[in-house]
Amino acid sequence: MLRDMIADWMDTECRVHPVLSKRYDIDSIIARQRKGRDIILRGAPCTAFTVGPKNIVWGGVDSGIALSYFNIAAEARDIGCCFAGYAANAAKYSSKIREFLGIGEDEDCYCAIVFGYKTIHAQRILARPPINCSFV
């Protein structure tokens, strides 16, 4: 349901947004979504949003840090994560999605992440050449 709401937002309001309409290739996103390829929420069963008061200066930075730690903790439990920029912007700008998520007028959505049990597991870590570094 949320996935479809975000796709509808992208196909309507996002198209006329002065910044997002230039940042996103909306036609490609919508076309892939309609073909059944979920690039909005990446097929993940769960989405978490960081929400707080609008007047928090470092809200986006703090949220990014918090969700990075969330990602590390989830990976330790074999749960895959991916930051969800489309979902975060939809929750920031769409009144319909804000209402659906229960985000108040005095609140802002800073960040979003999708997560769920992994369907693909790495078998081994790739060999990498040594890193050249200098210590001061």
GROMACS .gro file of C-alpha atoms in nm:
model
  136
    1MET     CA    1   0.000   0.000   0.000
    2LEU     CA    2   0.272   0.249   0.099
    3ARG     CA    3   0.469   0.153  -0.212
    4ASP     CA    4   0.172   0.241  -0.434
    5MET     CA    5   0.112   0.567  -0.249
    6ILE     CA    6   0.473   0.670  -0.307
    7ALA     CA    7   0.448   0.576  -0.678
    8ASP     CA    8   0.130   0.786  -0.709
    9TRP     CA    9   0.302   1.078  -0.535
   10MET     CA   10   0.598   1.051  -0.772
   11ASP     CA   11   0.369   1.040  -1.074
   12THR     CA   12   0.177   1.352  -0.965
   13GLU     CA   13   0.320   1.593  -0.705
   14CYS     CA   14   0.685   1.498  -0.751
   15ARG     CA   15   0.667   1.578  -1.124
   16VAL     CA   16   0.605   1.947  -1.049
   17HIS     CA   17   0.844   1.978  -0.753
   18PRO     CA   18   1.120   2.226  -0.851
   19VAL     CA   19   1.407   2.009  -0.720
   20LEU     CA   20   1.283   1.649  -0.707
   21SER     CA   21   1.145   1.657  -1.061
   22LYS     CA   22   1.501   1.720  -1.184
   23ARG     CA   23   1.669   1.477  -0.942
   24TYR     CA   24   1.455   1.171  -1.016
   25ASP     CA   25   1.399   0.998  -1.349
   26ILE     CA   26   1.030   0.969  -1.267
   27ASP     CA   27   0.921   0.808  -1.594
   28SER     CA   28   1.176   0.529  -1.552
   29ILE     CA   29   1.085   0.473  -1.187
   30ILE     CA   30   0.712   0.454  -1.260
   31ALA     CA   31   0.762   0.230  -1.565
   32ARG     CA   32   0.972  -0.020  -1.366
   33GLN     CA   33   0.723  -0.009  -1.079
   34ARG     CA   34   0.434  -0.087  -1.314
   35LYS     CA   35   0.628  -0.383  -1.455
   36GLY     CA   36   0.648  -0.527  -1.104
   37ARG     CA   37   1.007  -0.429  -1.023
   38ASP     CA   38   0.993  -0.256  -0.685
   39ILE     CA   39   1.269   0.002  -0.683
   40ILE     CA   40   1.086   0.228  -0.439
   41LEU     CA   41   1.098   0.002  -0.131
   42ARG     CA   42   1.321  -0.271  -0.285
   43GLY     CA   43   1.074  -0.545  -0.199
   44ALA     CA   44   1.146  -0.506   0.171
   45PRO     CA   45   0.862  -0.598   0.408
   46CYS     CA   46   0.940  -0.325   0.664
   47THR     CA   47   1.011   0.048   0.651
   48ALA     CA   48   1.126   0.271   0.938
   49PHE     CA   49   1.103   0.650   0.929
   50THR     CA   50   1.283   0.896   1.154
   51VAL     CA   51   1.047   1.179   1.245
   52GLY     CA   52   1.099   1.476   1.472
   53PRO     CA   53   1.017   1.843   1.527
   54LYS     CA   54   1.061   2.066   1.219
   55ASN     CA   55   1.291   2.308   1.399
   56ILE     CA   56   1.569   2.054   1.469
   57VAL     CA   57   1.877   2.186   1.286
   58TRP     CA   58   2.069   1.857   1.273
   59GLY     CA   59   1.767   1.630   1.229
   60GLY     CA   60   1.879   1.488   0.896
   61VAL     CA   61   2.236   1.426   1.011
   62ASP     CA   62   2.133   1.275   1.344
   63SER     CA   63   1.878   1.055   1.170
   64GLY     CA   64   2.133   0.934   0.918
   65ILE     CA   65   2.370   0.842   1.200
   66ALA     CA   66   2.096   0.666   1.397
   67LEU     CA   67   1.983   0.463   1.096
   68SER     CA   68   2.344   0.374   1.014
   69TYR     CA   69   2.371   0.217   1.360
   70PHE     CA   70   2.035   0.049   1.300
   71ASN     CA   71   2.179  -0.093   0.978
   72ILE     CA   72   2.488  -0.229   1.157
   73ALA     CA   73   2.277  -0.390   1.430
   74ALA     CA   74   2.039  -0.539   1.173
   75GLU     CA   75   2.324  -0.681   0.964
   76ALA     CA   76   2.459  -0.852   1.276
   77ARG     CA   77   2.125  -1.033   1.295
   78ASP     CA   78   2.127  -1.125   0.925
   79ILE     CA   79   1.869  -0.860   0.838
   80GLY     CA   80   1.935  -0.658   0.524
   81CYS     CA   81   1.880  -0.283   0.508
   82CYS     CA   82   1.874  -0.010   0.246
   83PHE     CA   83   1.820   0.364   0.288
   84ALA     CA   84   1.490   0.465   0.128
   85GLY     CA   85   1.528   0.814  -0.016
   86TYR     CA   86   1.211   0.798  -0.224
   87ALA     CA   87   1.007   0.705   0.084
   88ALA     CA   88   1.171   0.975   0.297
   89ASN     CA   89   1.098   1.248   0.044
   90ALA     CA   90   0.743   1.125  -0.006
   91ALA     CA   91   0.690   1.139   0.372
   92LYS     CA   92   0.840   1.485   0.377
   93TYR     CA   93   0.634   1.639   0.096
   94SER     CA   94   0.312   1.439   0.047
   95SER     CA   95   0.025   1.536   0.277
   96LYS     CA   96  -0.152   1.206   0.198
   97ILE     CA   97   0.151   0.998   0.301
   98ARG     CA   98   0.218   1.218   0.605
   99GLU     CA   99  -0.138   1.156   0.720
  100PHE     CA  100  -0.106   0.782   0.653
  101LEU     CA  101   0.212   0.769   0.865
  102GLY     CA  102   0.072   0.995   1.138
  103ILE     CA  103   0.328   1.272   1.090
  104GLY     CA  104   0.202   1.595   1.244
  105GLU     CA  105   0.209   1.945   1.097
  106ASP     CA  106   0.489   2.049   1.334
  107GLU     CA  107   0.698   1.739   1.250
  108ASP     CA  108   0.927   1.648   0.964
  109CYS     CA  109   1.046   1.318   0.819
  110TYR     CA  110   1.424   1.318   0.810
  111CYS     CA  111   1.520   0.975   0.686
  112ALA     CA  112   1.385   0.630   0.601
  113ILE     CA  113   1.524   0.280   0.579
  114VAL     CA  114   1.376  -0.046   0.451
  115PHE     CA  115   1.468  -0.380   0.603
  116GLY     CA  116   1.390  -0.748   0.607
  117TYR     CA  117   1.544  -1.093   0.608
  118LYS     CA  118   1.800  -1.130   0.331
  119THR     CA  119   1.722  -1.329   0.020
  120ILE     CA  120   2.082  -1.319  -0.103
  121HIS     CA  121   2.379  -1.412   0.117
  122ALA     CA  122   2.746  -1.351   0.043
  123GLN     CA  123   2.941  -1.675   0.023
  124ARG     CA  124   3.284  -1.524   0.072
  125ILE     CA  125   3.451  -1.185   0.091
  126LEU     CA  126   3.629  -1.081  -0.227
  127ALA     CA  127   4.008  -1.060  -0.217
  128ARG     CA  128   4.121  -0.699  -0.227
  129PRO     CA  129   4.470  -0.555  -0.270
  130PRO     CA  130   4.635  -0.397   0.035
  131ILE     CA  131   4.545  -0.033   0.098
  132ASN     CA  132   4.828   0.216   0.069
  133CYS     CA  133   4.809   0.453   0.364
  134SER     CA  134   5.036   0.685   0.556
  135PHE     CA  135   5.027   0.754   0.926
  136VAL     CA  136   5.114   1.096   1.057
   0.00000   0.00000   0.00000
